[in-house]
PDB file of C-alpha atoms and ligand atoms in Angstrom:
ATOM      1  CA  MET A  56       9.426 -10.593  49.557  1.00 43.00           C
ATOM      2  CA  SER A  57       6.745  -7.927  49.806  1.00 47.00           C
ATOM      3  CA  VAL A  58       3.173  -8.810  48.994  1.00 48.00           C
ATOM      4  CA  SER A  59       3.036  -6.404  46.042  1.00 50.00           C
ATOM      5  CA  THR A  60       5.843  -8.140  44.072  1.00 53.00           C
ATOM      6  CA  ALA A  61       4.818 -11.704  44.903  1.00 54.00           C
ATOM      7  CA  ILE A  62       3.578 -13.727  41.979  1.00 55.00           C
ATOM      8  CA  ARG A  63      -0.027 -14.495  42.564  1.00 61.00           C
ATOM      9  CA  PRO A  64      -1.074 -18.045  41.744  1.00 60.00           C
ATOM     10  CA  THR A  65      -3.480 -16.930  38.990  1.00 63.00           C
ATOM     11  CA  GLU A  66      -0.685 -15.286  36.932  1.00 68.00           C
ATOM     12  CA  THR A  67       0.856 -17.460  34.233  1.00 75.00           C
ATOM     13  CA  TRP A  68       4.003 -16.769  32.215  1.00 77.00           C
ATOM     14  CA  GLN A  69       3.398 -15.097  28.852  1.00 74.00           C
ATOM     15  CA  PRO A  70       5.881 -14.977  25.978  1.00 70.00           C
ATOM     16  CA  PRO A  71       7.147 -11.435  25.336  1.00 65.00           C
ATOM     17  CA  ALA A  72       4.579  -9.499  23.307  1.00 64.00           C
ATOM     18  CA  PRO A  73       5.526  -8.791  19.674  1.00 62.00           C
ATOM     19  CA  LEU A  74       6.453  -5.141  19.087  1.00 67.00           C
ATOM     20  CA  ALA A  75       3.292  -3.172  19.715  1.00 65.00           C
ATOM     21  CA  ALA A  76       1.682  -1.790  16.581  1.00 72.00           C
ATOM     22  CA  HIS A  77       2.208   1.949  16.311  1.00 76.00           C
ATOM     23  CA  GLU A  78      -0.727   4.145  15.536  1.00 88.00           C
ATOM     24  CA  PHE A  79       0.087   6.077  12.428  1.00 95.00           C
ATOM     25  CA  GLU A  80      -1.661   7.378   9.364  1.00 96.00           C
ATOM     26  CA  ILE A  81      -0.733   7.212   5.699  1.00 97.00           C
ATOM     27  CA  VAL A  82      -2.256  10.143   3.841  1.00 97.00           C
ATOM     28  CA  PRO A  83      -1.873  10.214   0.042  1.00 97.00           C
ATOM     29  CA  PHE A  84      -1.048  13.577  -1.525  1.00 96.00           C
ATOM     30  CA  ALA A  85      -3.648  15.211  -3.727  1.00 90.00           C
ATOM     31  CA  GLU A  86      -1.157  15.260  -6.640  1.00 86.00           C
ATOM     32  CA  GLY A  87      -1.628  11.488  -7.054  1.00 89.00           C
ATOM     33  CA  THR A  88       1.999  10.607  -6.349  1.00 97.00           C
ATOM     34  CA  GLY A  89       3.389  10.231  -2.838  1.00 98.00           C
ATOM     35  CA  ALA A  90       1.955  10.042   0.652  1.00 98.00           C
ATOM     36  CA  GLU A  91       2.655  11.470   4.052  1.00 98.00           C
ATOM     37  CA  VAL A  92       3.223   9.229   7.076  1.00 97.00           C
ATOM     38  CA  LEU A  93       1.996  10.907  10.246  1.00 96.00           C
ATOM     39  CA  GLY A  94       2.490   9.867  13.842  1.00 95.00           C
ATOM     40  CA  LEU A  95       5.207   7.264  13.289  1.00 96.00           C
ATOM     41  CA  ASP A  96       8.459   7.499  15.247  1.00 96.00           C
ATOM     42  CA  LEU A  97      11.264   5.701  13.407  1.00 97.00           C
ATOM     43  CA  SER A  98      13.590   5.895  16.404  1.00 96.00           C
ATOM     44  CA  ARG A  99      11.553   2.933  17.714  1.00 94.00           C
ATOM     45  CA  GLU A 100      11.817  -0.411  15.977  1.00 91.00           C
ATOM     46  CA  LEU A 101       8.902  -1.270  13.696  1.00 93.00           C
ATOM     47  CA  GLY A 102       7.099  -4.549  14.247  1.00 94.00           C
ATOM     48  CA  SER A 103       6.467  -6.739  11.220  1.00 94.00           C
ATOM     49  CA  ALA A 104       2.843  -5.617  10.733  1.00 94.00           C
ATOM     50  CA  ASP A 105       3.851  -1.946  10.721  1.00 95.00           C
ATOM     51  CA  PHE A 106       6.799  -2.680   8.477  1.00 96.00           C
ATOM     52  CA  SER A 107       4.499  -4.440   5.971  1.00 97.00           C
ATOM     53  CA  ARG A 108       2.175  -1.467   5.976  1.00 97.00           C
ATOM     54  CA  ILE A 109       5.057   0.898   5.201  1.00 98.00           C
ATOM     55  CA  HIS A 110       6.434  -1.425   2.552  1.00 98.00           C
ATOM     56  CA  GLN A 111       3.040  -1.651   0.819  1.00 98.00           C
ATOM     57  CA  ALA A 112       2.494   2.112   1.024  1.00 98.00           C
ATOM     58  CA  HIS A 113       5.905   2.651  -0.561  1.00 98.00           C
ATOM     59  CA  LEU A 114       4.921   0.414  -3.479  1.00 98.00           C
ATOM     60  CA  ASP A 115       1.514   2.110  -3.813  1.00 98.00           C
ATOM     61  CA  HIS A 116       2.643   5.754  -3.580  1.00 98.00           C
ATOM     62  CA  HIS A 117       6.346   5.575  -4.635  1.00 98.00           C
ATOM     63  CA  VAL A 118       7.448   8.342  -2.264  1.00 98.00           C
ATOM     64  CA  LEU A 119       6.742   8.444   1.465  1.00 98.00           C
ATOM     65  CA  VAL A 120       7.283  11.531   3.592  1.00 98.00           C
ATOM     66  CA  PHE A 121       7.841  10.645   7.252  1.00 98.00           C
ATOM     67  CA  ARG A 122       7.303  13.844   9.193  1.00 97.00           C
ATOM     68  CA  ASP A 123       9.255  14.948  12.225  1.00 96.00           C
ATOM     69  CA  GLN A 124      11.839  12.171  12.511  1.00 98.00           C
ATOM     70  CA  ARG A 125      14.321  12.855  15.336  1.00 97.00           C
ATOM     71  CA  ILE A 126      16.571   9.987  14.377  1.00 98.00           C
ATOM     72  CA  THR A 127      20.318   9.493  14.544  1.00 98.00           C
ATOM     73  CA  PRO A 128      22.414   8.523  11.507  1.00 98.00           C
ATOM     74  CA  GLN A 129      22.560   4.974  12.898  1.00 98.00           C
ATOM     75  CA  GLN A 130      18.746   4.803  13.184  1.00 98.00           C
ATOM     76  CA  HIS A 131      18.449   6.142   9.626  1.00 98.00           C
ATOM     77  CA  ILE A 132      20.833   3.380   8.477  1.00 98.00           C
ATOM     78  CA  ASP A 133      19.051   0.668  10.489  1.00 98.00           C
ATOM     79  CA  PHE A 134      15.630   1.563   9.066  1.00 98.00           C
ATOM     80  CA  SER A 135      17.025   1.736   5.509  1.00 98.00           C
ATOM     81  CA  ARG A 136      18.664  -1.699   5.859  1.00 98.00           C
ATOM     82  CA  ARG A 137      15.311  -3.339   6.432  1.00 98.00           C
ATOM     83  CA  PHE A 138      14.643  -2.814   2.701  1.00 98.00           C
ATOM     84  CA  GLY A 139      17.950  -4.192   1.419  1.00 98.00           C
ATOM     85  CA  ARG A 140      21.706  -3.780   1.266  1.00 98.00           C
ATOM     86  CA  LEU A 141      23.026  -0.236   1.345  1.00 98.00           C
ATOM     87  CA  MET A 142      25.197   1.167  -1.428  1.00 97.00           C
ATOM     88  CA  ILE A 143      28.387   3.137  -0.760  1.00 96.00           C
ATOM     89  CA  HIS A 144      28.715   6.232  -2.967  1.00 93.00           C
ATOM     90  CA  VAL A 145      31.757   6.521  -5.242  1.00 88.00           C
ATOM     91  CA  LEU A 146      32.596  10.045  -3.934  1.00 89.00           C
ATOM     92  CA  HIS A 147      34.140   8.983  -0.615  1.00 92.00           C
ATOM     93  CA  GLN A 148      34.987  12.500   0.505  1.00 92.00           C
ATOM     94  CA  PHE A 149      31.262  13.144   0.996  1.00 95.00           C
ATOM     95  CA  HIS A 150      30.534  10.173   3.263  1.00 97.00           C
ATOM     96  CA  LEU A 151      29.393  11.107   6.766  1.00 98.00           C
ATOM     97  CA  PRO A 152      32.482  10.504   8.939  1.00 96.00           C
ATOM     98  CA  GLY A 153      32.092   7.122  10.656  1.00 97.00           C
ATOM     99  CA  HIS A 154      29.100   6.214   8.462  1.00 98.00           C
ATOM    100  CA  PRO A 155      30.110   5.425   4.863  1.00 98.00           C
ATOM    101  CA  GLU A 156      26.496   4.331   4.213  1.00 98.00           C
ATOM    102  CA  ILE A 157      25.465   7.987   4.439  1.00 98.00           C
ATOM    103  CA  LEU A 158      26.152  10.440   1.630  1.00 98.00           C
ATOM    104  CA  VAL A 159      26.097  14.041   2.829  1.00 98.00           C
ATOM    105  CA  VAL A 160      24.119  16.224   0.403  1.00 98.00           C
ATOM    106  CA  SER A 161      25.058  19.785   1.295  1.00 97.00           C
ATOM    107  CA  ASN A 162      26.016  23.166  -0.118  1.00 96.00           C
ATOM    108  CA  VAL A 163      27.906  24.076   3.074  1.00 96.00           C
ATOM    109  CA  VAL A 164      31.606  24.873   2.781  1.00 94.00           C
ATOM    110  CA  GLU A 165      33.665  24.754   5.973  1.00 93.00           C
ATOM    111  CA  ASP A 166      37.271  26.034   6.057  1.00 93.00           C
ATOM    112  CA  GLY A 167      37.235  26.056   2.271  1.00 90.00           C
ATOM    113  CA  ARG A 168      36.141  22.414   2.087  1.00 91.00           C
ATOM    114  CA  PRO A 169      32.664  21.352   0.941  1.00 93.00           C
ATOM    115  CA  VAL A 170      31.154  19.099   3.618  1.00 94.00           C
ATOM    116  CA  GLY A 171      28.877  17.359   1.147  1.00 95.00           C
ATOM    117  CA  LEU A 172      27.846  16.977  -2.456  1.00 93.00           C
ATOM    118  CA  GLY A 173      26.390  20.398  -3.211  1.00 91.00           C
ATOM    119  CA  ASP A 174      25.072  19.736  -6.694  1.00 89.00           C
ATOM    120  CA  ALA A 175      23.337  16.385  -6.082  1.00 90.00           C
ATOM    121  CA  GLY A 176      20.273  16.051  -8.256  1.00 93.00           C
ATOM    122  CA  ARG A 177      20.886  19.055 -10.485  1.00 93.00           C
ATOM    123  CA  TYR A 178      19.500  17.082 -13.448  1.00 96.00           C
ATOM    124  CA  TRP A 179      16.540  14.701 -13.413  1.00 98.00           C
ATOM    125  CA  HIS A 180      17.725  11.198 -12.536  1.00 98.00           C
ATOM    126  CA  SER A 181      17.126   7.899 -10.778  1.00 98.00           C
ATOM    127  CA  ASP A 182      19.855   7.300  -8.197  1.00 97.00           C
ATOM    128  CA  ILE A 183      22.688   5.025  -9.342  1.00 96.00           C
ATOM    129  CA  SER A 184      21.016   4.129 -12.673  1.00 97.00           C
ATOM    130  CA  TYR A 185      24.573   4.250 -14.061  1.00 96.00           C
ATOM    131  CA  LYS A 186      25.338   0.883 -12.448  1.00 96.00           C
ATOM    132  CA  ALA A 187      24.375  -2.594 -13.637  1.00 97.00           C
ATOM    133  CA  ILE A 188      22.541  -3.018 -10.325  1.00 97.00           C
ATOM    134  CA  PRO A 189      20.881   0.346  -9.681  1.00 98.00           C
ATOM    135  CA  SER A 190      19.083   1.479  -6.554  1.00 98.00           C
ATOM    136  CA  LEU A 191      15.759   0.276  -5.174  1.00 98.00           C
ATOM    137  CA  GLY A 192      15.203   3.499  -3.297  1.00 98.00           C
ATOM    138  CA  SER A 193      16.826   6.288  -1.333  1.00 98.00           C
ATOM    139  CA  LEU A 194      16.094   7.876   2.033  1.00 98.00           C
ATOM    140  CA  LEU A 195      16.923  11.532   2.475  1.00 98.00           C
ATOM    141  CA  HIS A 196      16.799  13.063   5.961  1.00 98.00           C
ATOM    142  CA  ALA A 197      16.704  16.836   6.412  1.00 98.00           C
ATOM    143  CA  GLN A 198      19.401  18.237   8.713  1.00 98.00           C
ATOM    144  CA  GLU A 199      19.448  21.947   7.910  1.00 98.00           C
ATOM    145  CA  LEU A 200      17.022  23.638   5.520  1.00 98.00           C
ATOM    146  CA  PRO A 201      17.104  26.985   3.748  1.00 98.00           C
ATOM    147  CA  ALA A 202      14.405  29.584   4.453  1.00 97.00           C
ATOM    148  CA  GLU A 203      13.549  29.584   0.757  1.00 97.00           C
ATOM    149  CA  GLY A 204      13.943  27.182  -2.153  1.00 97.00           C
ATOM    150  CA  GLY A 205      15.523  23.752  -1.915  1.00 98.00           C
ATOM    151  CA  ASP A 206      12.448  21.779  -2.996  1.00 98.00           C
ATOM    152  CA  THR A 207      12.819  18.330  -4.545  1.00 98.00           C
ATOM    153  CA  LEU A 208      10.633  17.247  -7.471  1.00 98.00           C
ATOM    154  CA  PHE A 209       9.579  13.646  -8.109  1.00 98.00           C
ATOM    155  CA  ALA A 210       8.200  12.486 -11.465  1.00 98.00           C
ATOM    156  CA  ASN A 211       6.116   9.324 -11.634  1.00 98.00           C
ATOM    157  CA  MET A 212       7.573   7.138 -14.387  1.00 98.00           C
ATOM    158  CA  HIS A 213       4.654   4.691 -14.326  1.00 98.00           C
ATOM    159  CA  LEU A 214       2.340   7.541 -15.295  1.00 98.00           C
ATOM    160  CA  ALA A 215       4.878   8.674 -17.866  1.00 98.00           C
ATOM    161  CA  TYR A 216       4.859   5.213 -19.408  1.00 98.00           C
ATOM    162  CA  ASP A 217       1.074   4.856 -19.255  1.00 98.00           C
ATOM    163  CA  THR A 218       0.562   8.170 -21.071  1.00 98.00           C
ATOM    164  CA  LEU A 219       3.361   7.816 -23.620  1.00 98.00           C
ATOM    165  CA  PRO A 220       2.224   8.885 -27.105  1.00 97.00           C
ATOM    166  CA  ALA A 221       1.951   5.901 -29.468  1.00 97.00           C
ATOM    167  CA  ALA A 222       4.768   7.079 -31.757  1.00 96.00           C
ATOM    168  CA  LEU A 223       7.202   7.356 -28.853  1.00 97.00           C
ATOM    169  CA  LEU A 224       6.113   4.009 -27.492  1.00 97.00           C
ATOM    170  CA  ALA A 225       6.820   2.441 -30.885  1.00 97.00           C
ATOM    171  CA  ALA A 226      10.212   4.186 -31.077  1.00 97.00           C
ATOM    172  CA  VAL A 227      11.395   2.675 -27.800  1.00 96.00           C
ATOM    173  CA  HIS A 228       9.670  -0.700 -27.971  1.00 95.00           C
ATOM    174  CA  GLY A 229      12.156  -3.389 -26.869  1.00 97.00           C
ATOM    175  CA  ARG A 230      15.035  -0.908 -26.885  1.00 98.00           C
ATOM    176  CA  ARG A 231      17.826  -0.416 -24.401  1.00 98.00           C
ATOM    177  CA  ALA A 232      19.649   2.764 -23.454  1.00 98.00           C
ATOM    178  CA  VAL A 233      23.129   3.624 -22.217  1.00 98.00           C
ATOM    179  CA  HIS A 234      23.486   5.147 -18.723  1.00 98.00           C
ATOM    180  CA  SER A 235      26.659   6.917 -17.681  1.00 96.00           C
ATOM    181  CA  TYR A 236      27.746   8.548 -14.438  1.00 94.00           C
ATOM    182  CA  LEU A 237      29.798  10.881 -16.605  1.00 91.00           C
ATOM    183  CA  ALA A 238      26.856  12.078 -18.745  1.00 92.00           C
ATOM    184  CA  LYS A 239      26.751  15.503 -17.053  1.00 91.00           C
ATOM    185  CA  TYR A 240      29.966  15.308 -15.038  1.00 89.00           C
ATOM    186  CA  GLY A 241      31.904  17.797 -17.158  1.00 87.00           C
ATOM    187  CA  GLU A 242      29.055  20.322 -16.984  1.00 90.00           C
ATOM    188  CA  LEU A 243      28.821  19.898 -13.211  1.00 90.00           C
ATOM    189  CA  GLN A 244      32.584  20.368 -12.884  1.00 91.00           C
ATOM    190  CA  GLN A 245      32.295  23.673 -14.721  1.00 89.00           C
ATOM    191  CA  ARG A 246      29.334  24.898 -12.684  1.00 87.00           C
ATOM    192  CA  GLY A 247      30.621  24.153  -9.174  1.00 85.00           C
ATOM    193  CA  ASN A 248      33.368  22.869  -6.914  1.00 82.00           C
ATOM    194  CA  TRP A 249      31.994  19.501  -5.943  1.00 82.00           C
ATOM    195  CA  ARG A 250      33.248  17.292  -8.734  1.00 85.00           C
ATOM    196  CA  PRO A 251      36.876  16.220  -8.507  1.00 84.00           C
ATOM    197  CA  ASN A 252      38.588  14.523 -11.400  1.00 89.00           C
ATOM    198  CA  LEU A 253      37.940  10.824 -10.849  1.00 89.00           C
ATOM    199  CA  SER A 254      40.805   8.432 -10.179  1.00 91.00           C
ATOM    200  CA  PRO A 255      41.285   5.400 -12.454  1.00 91.00           C
ATOM    201  CA  GLU A 256      39.802   3.256  -9.648  1.00 91.00           C
ATOM    202  CA  GLN A 257      36.709   5.490  -9.457  1.00 89.00           C
ATOM    203  CA  LEU A 258      36.358   5.512 -13.239  1.00 91.00           C
ATOM    204  CA  ALA A 259      36.475   1.718 -13.196  1.00 90.00           C
ATOM    205  CA  GLN A 260      33.523   1.738 -10.771  1.00 88.00           C
ATOM    206  CA  VAL A 261      31.364   3.853 -13.075  1.00 88.00           C
ATOM    207  CA  ARG A 262      31.780   2.292 -16.518  1.00 93.00           C
ATOM    208  CA  GLU A 263      28.683   2.912 -18.614  1.00 96.00           C
ATOM    209  CA  VAL A 264      25.903   0.330 -18.557  1.00 98.00           C
ATOM    210  CA  VAL A 265      22.828  -0.530 -20.610  1.00 98.00           C
ATOM    211  CA  HIS A 266      19.255  -0.835 -19.279  1.00 98.00           C
ATOM    212  CA  PRO A 267      15.858  -1.344 -20.916  1.00 98.00           C
ATOM    213  CA  VAL A 268      14.116   1.955 -21.723  1.00 98.00           C
ATOM    214  CA  VAL A 269      10.927   0.526 -20.225  1.00 98.00           C
ATOM    215  CA  ARG A 270      11.398  -1.526 -17.084  1.00 98.00           C
ATOM    216  CA  THR A 271       9.033  -3.715 -15.100  1.00 98.00           C
ATOM    217  CA  HIS A 272       8.854  -3.008 -11.410  1.00 98.00           C
ATOM    218  CA  PRO A 273      10.121  -6.218  -9.777  1.00 98.00           C
ATOM    219  CA  GLU A 274       7.611  -6.071  -6.901  1.00 98.00           C
ATOM    220  CA  THR A 275       4.435  -4.691  -8.492  1.00 98.00           C
ATOM    221  CA  GLY A 276       4.856  -5.765 -12.113  1.00 98.00           C
ATOM    222  CA  ARG A 277       3.996  -2.244 -13.278  1.00 98.00           C
ATOM    223  CA  ARG A 278       5.922  -0.825 -16.215  1.00 98.00           C
ATOM    224  CA  ALA A 279       7.863   2.414 -15.957  1.00 98.00           C
ATOM    225  CA  LEU A 280      10.045   4.528 -18.201  1.00 98.00           C
ATOM    226  CA  PHE A 281      13.642   4.215 -17.058  1.00 98.00           C
ATOM    227  CA  VAL A 282      15.601   7.027 -18.719  1.00 98.00           C
ATOM    228  CA  SER A 283      16.659  10.459 -17.454  1.00 98.00           C
ATOM    229  CA  GLU A 284      18.572  13.482 -18.660  1.00 97.00           C
ATOM    230  CA  GLY A 285      21.042  13.078 -15.786  1.00 97.00           C
ATOM    231  CA  PHE A 286      22.454   9.699 -16.727  1.00 97.00           C
ATOM    232  CA  THR A 287      20.986   8.411 -20.021  1.00 98.00           C
ATOM    233  CA  THR A 288      23.170   9.242 -23.023  1.00 98.00           C
ATOM    234  CA  ARG A 289      21.788   7.310 -25.998  1.00 98.00           C
ATOM    235  CA  ILE A 290      19.424   4.632 -27.198  1.00 98.00           C
ATOM    236  CA  GLU A 291      21.158   1.585 -28.589  1.00 98.00           C
ATOM    237  CA  GLY A 292      20.538   0.703 -32.217  1.00 97.00           C
ATOM    238  CA  LEU A 293      19.260   4.136 -33.300  1.00 97.00           C
ATOM    239  CA  PRO A 294      21.275   6.645 -35.334  1.00 97.00           C
ATOM    240  CA  GLU A 295      22.741   9.321 -33.039  1.00 97.00           C
ATOM    241  CA  ASP A 296      20.415  12.146 -34.162  1.00 98.00           C
ATOM    242  CA  GLU A 297      17.305  10.006 -33.841  1.00 98.00           C
ATOM    243  CA  SER A 298      18.429   8.708 -30.447  1.00 98.00           C
ATOM    244  CA  ARG A 299      18.963  12.314 -29.276  1.00 98.00           C
ATOM    245  CA  GLN A 300      15.530  13.362 -30.485  1.00 98.00           C
ATOM    246  CA  VAL A 301      13.696  10.402 -28.947  1.00 98.00           C
ATOM    247  CA  LEU A 302      15.505  10.871 -25.621  1.00 98.00           C
ATOM    248  CA  ASP A 303      14.673  14.576 -25.523  1.00 98.00           C
ATOM    249  CA  GLU A 304      11.011  13.777 -26.173  1.00 98.00           C
ATOM    250  CA  LEU A 305      11.030  11.095 -23.478  1.00 98.00           C
ATOM    251  CA  PHE A 306      12.655  13.477 -20.984  1.00 98.00           C
ATOM    252  CA  ALA A 307      10.123  16.227 -21.700  1.00 98.00           C
ATOM    253  CA  HIS A 308       7.169  13.861 -21.480  1.00 98.00           C
ATOM    254  CA  SER A 309       8.398  12.258 -18.219  1.00 98.00           C
ATOM    255  CA  VAL A 310       8.397  15.473 -16.242  1.00 98.00           C
ATOM    256  CA  ARG A 311       5.090  16.959 -17.362  1.00 97.00           C
ATOM    257  CA  ALA A 312       3.395  18.681 -14.438  1.00 96.00           C
ATOM    258  CA  ALA A 313       0.684  16.004 -14.174  1.00 96.00           C
ATOM    259  CA  HIS A 314       3.368  13.428 -13.296  1.00 96.00           C
ATOM    260  CA  VAL A 315       5.187  15.502 -10.684  1.00 97.00           C
ATOM    261  CA  TYR A 316       5.025  15.833  -6.897  1.00 98.00           C
ATOM    262  CA  ARG A 317       6.910  18.819  -5.475  1.00 98.00           C
ATOM    263  CA  HIS A 318       8.340  18.181  -2.041  1.00 98.00           C
ATOM    264  CA  GLN A 319       8.696  21.269   0.118  1.00 98.00           C
ATOM    265  CA  TRP A 320      10.942  20.211   2.972  1.00 98.00           C
ATOM    266  CA  ARG A 321       9.971  20.647   6.604  1.00 98.00           C
ATOM    267  CA  ALA A 322      12.310  20.263   9.562  1.00 98.00           C
ATOM    268  CA  HIS A 323      13.167  16.601  10.311  1.00 98.00           C
ATOM    269  CA  ASP A 324      11.440  15.181   7.230  1.00 98.00           C
ATOM    270  CA  LEU A 325      12.663  11.779   6.109  1.00 98.00           C
ATOM    271  CA  VAL A 326      11.717  11.138   2.481  1.00 99.00           C
ATOM    272  CA  PHE A 327      11.888   7.602   1.071  1.00 99.00           C
ATOM    273  CA  TRP A 328      11.384   7.253  -2.669  1.00 98.00           C
ATOM    274  CA  ASP A 329      11.405   4.367  -5.147  1.00 98.00           C
ATOM    275  CA  ASN A 330      14.115   4.767  -7.775  1.00 98.00           C
ATOM    276  CA  ARG A 331      12.416   2.085  -9.884  1.00 98.00           C
ATOM    277  CA  SER A 332       9.236   4.181 -10.174  1.00 98.00           C
ATOM    278  CA  LEU A 333      10.385   7.807 -10.071  1.00 98.00           C
ATOM    279  CA  ILE A 334      13.025  10.215 -11.236  1.00 98.00           C
ATOM    280  CA  HIS A 335      13.840  13.270  -9.135  1.00 98.00           C
ATOM    281  CA  LEU A 336      15.373  16.719  -9.325  1.00 98.00           C
ATOM    282  CA  ALA A 337      16.860  19.199  -6.855  1.00 98.00           C
ATOM    283  CA  THR A 338      15.470  22.645  -7.649  1.00 97.00           C
ATOM    284  CA  GLY A 339      18.297  24.386  -5.764  1.00 95.00           C
ATOM    285  CA  CYS A 340      18.342  27.280  -3.324  1.00 96.00           C
ATOM    286  CA  PRO A 341      20.197  30.595  -3.048  1.00 95.00           C
ATOM    287  CA  ALA A 342      23.891  29.764  -2.555  1.00 91.00           C
ATOM    288  CA  GLN A 343      24.249  31.726   0.684  1.00 94.00           C
ATOM    289  CA  LEU A 344      21.511  29.682   2.420  1.00 97.00           C
ATOM    290  CA  ARG A 345      22.692  26.485   4.094  1.00 97.00           C
ATOM    291  CA  ARG A 346      21.058  23.193   3.096  1.00 98.00           C
ATOM    292  CA  THR A 347      22.199  19.791   4.384  1.00 98.00           C
ATOM    293  CA  LEU A 348      20.555  16.373   4.142  1.00 98.00           C
ATOM    294  CA  TYR A 349      21.788  12.819   4.739  1.00 98.00           C
ATOM    295  CA  ARG A 350      21.112  10.093   2.197  1.00 98.00           C
ATOM    296  CA  THR A 351      21.129   6.326   2.352  1.00 98.00           C
ATOM    297  CA  THR A 352      20.727   4.356  -0.868  1.00 98.00           C
ATOM    298  CA  ILE A 353      19.303   0.844  -1.024  1.00 98.00           C
ATOM    299  CA  GLU A 354      20.527  -1.575  -3.660  1.00 98.00           C
ATOM    300  CA  GLY A 355      17.906  -2.897  -6.070  1.00 98.00           C
ATOM    301  CA  ASP A 356      18.138  -5.481  -8.821  1.00 97.00           C
ATOM    302  CA  ALA A 357      19.017  -5.577 -12.508  1.00 98.00           C
ATOM    303  CA  PRO A 358      16.245  -3.853 -14.508  1.00 98.00           C
ATOM    304  CA  PHE A 359      14.236  -6.038 -16.913  1.00 98.00           C
TER     305      PHE A 359
HETATM  306  C1  OGA B 408      19.822  12.915  -3.887  1.00 71.47           C
HETATM  307  C2  OGA B 408      19.221  14.027  -4.636  1.00 71.47           C
HETATM  308  C3  OGA B 408      17.945  16.055  -4.362  1.00 71.47           C
HETATM  309  C4  OGA B 408      17.848  17.184  -3.398  1.00 71.47           C
HETATM  310  O1  OGA B 408      20.227  13.146  -2.728  1.00 71.47           O
HETATM  311  O2  OGA B 408      19.853  11.803  -4.421  1.00 71.47           O
HETATM  312  O3  OGA B 408      19.033  13.914  -5.816  1.00 71.47           O
HETATM  313  O4  OGA B 408      16.875  17.957  -3.515  1.00 71.47           O
HETATM  314  N1  OGA B 408      18.867  15.096  -3.899  1.00 71.47           N
HETATM  315  O5  OGA B 408      18.731  17.321  -2.555  1.00 71.47           O
HETATM  316 MN1   MN B 409      19.385  11.726  -6.385  1.00 71.47          MN
END
């Protein structure tokens, strides 16, 4: 044994160090919703202190933008799983091959076949609000971005609730609303090629559900509006015309500019938003420009 590798008598065994804390910054956006996470590499496992910091920032800011993430689909899945179970999207043809936990969001057509869901987010919505157990949050990772357009808007539904005019607040007090995956399905089928007719099995997976119009965030206790033009079809217990009018007013109020953060995608962004606190919208890009992102969706709990 050489002298250099010999254990010197003064050295004692140490348990393996916990994962070293990463140095990273969380910088809130000026808009008041969302924050940017700088200097964190999600291809390395996060220790529990770093994870807690991210978790808290997600609750505080509702959407986190992790810049410059060179991560594989498996690393994207592994990081997402730390927040809960992952949901498998009903449109199986748009799963990433080998990774059903990833939904491919893409306008790219290869050999006449769309590789992903090209019209995801065309109407304001909270992901999977059409299920009894909707989503906690989603993580969208940029793969290929267009030179122009393709922004994603996020509206803060806590602010929307906090600023709701008294008459609207009274109109929805204690009320529940119907959410349906099929709310805009026919319109989407007419506008593009991404929406097949659903099989009886798929239809059985997306039967309409009812959720409170105002929900309480299960982790922060803050109230938020929980309706959207994409999936909410009517308010229970109101005549149809009144329900339509109240919903339209709620939709318009929710997405007022003061409540909205506009995300302009940069290469390798990973964006993690809270579906319990926000609704979001794809603004779209010119059809000839390629845009592809990968999404994981974390299961939440029943809104109350
Ligand atoms: C989604 C979604 C918006 C976008 O993937 O859930 O709504 O801008 N995407 O791609
Ligand atoms: Mn979405």
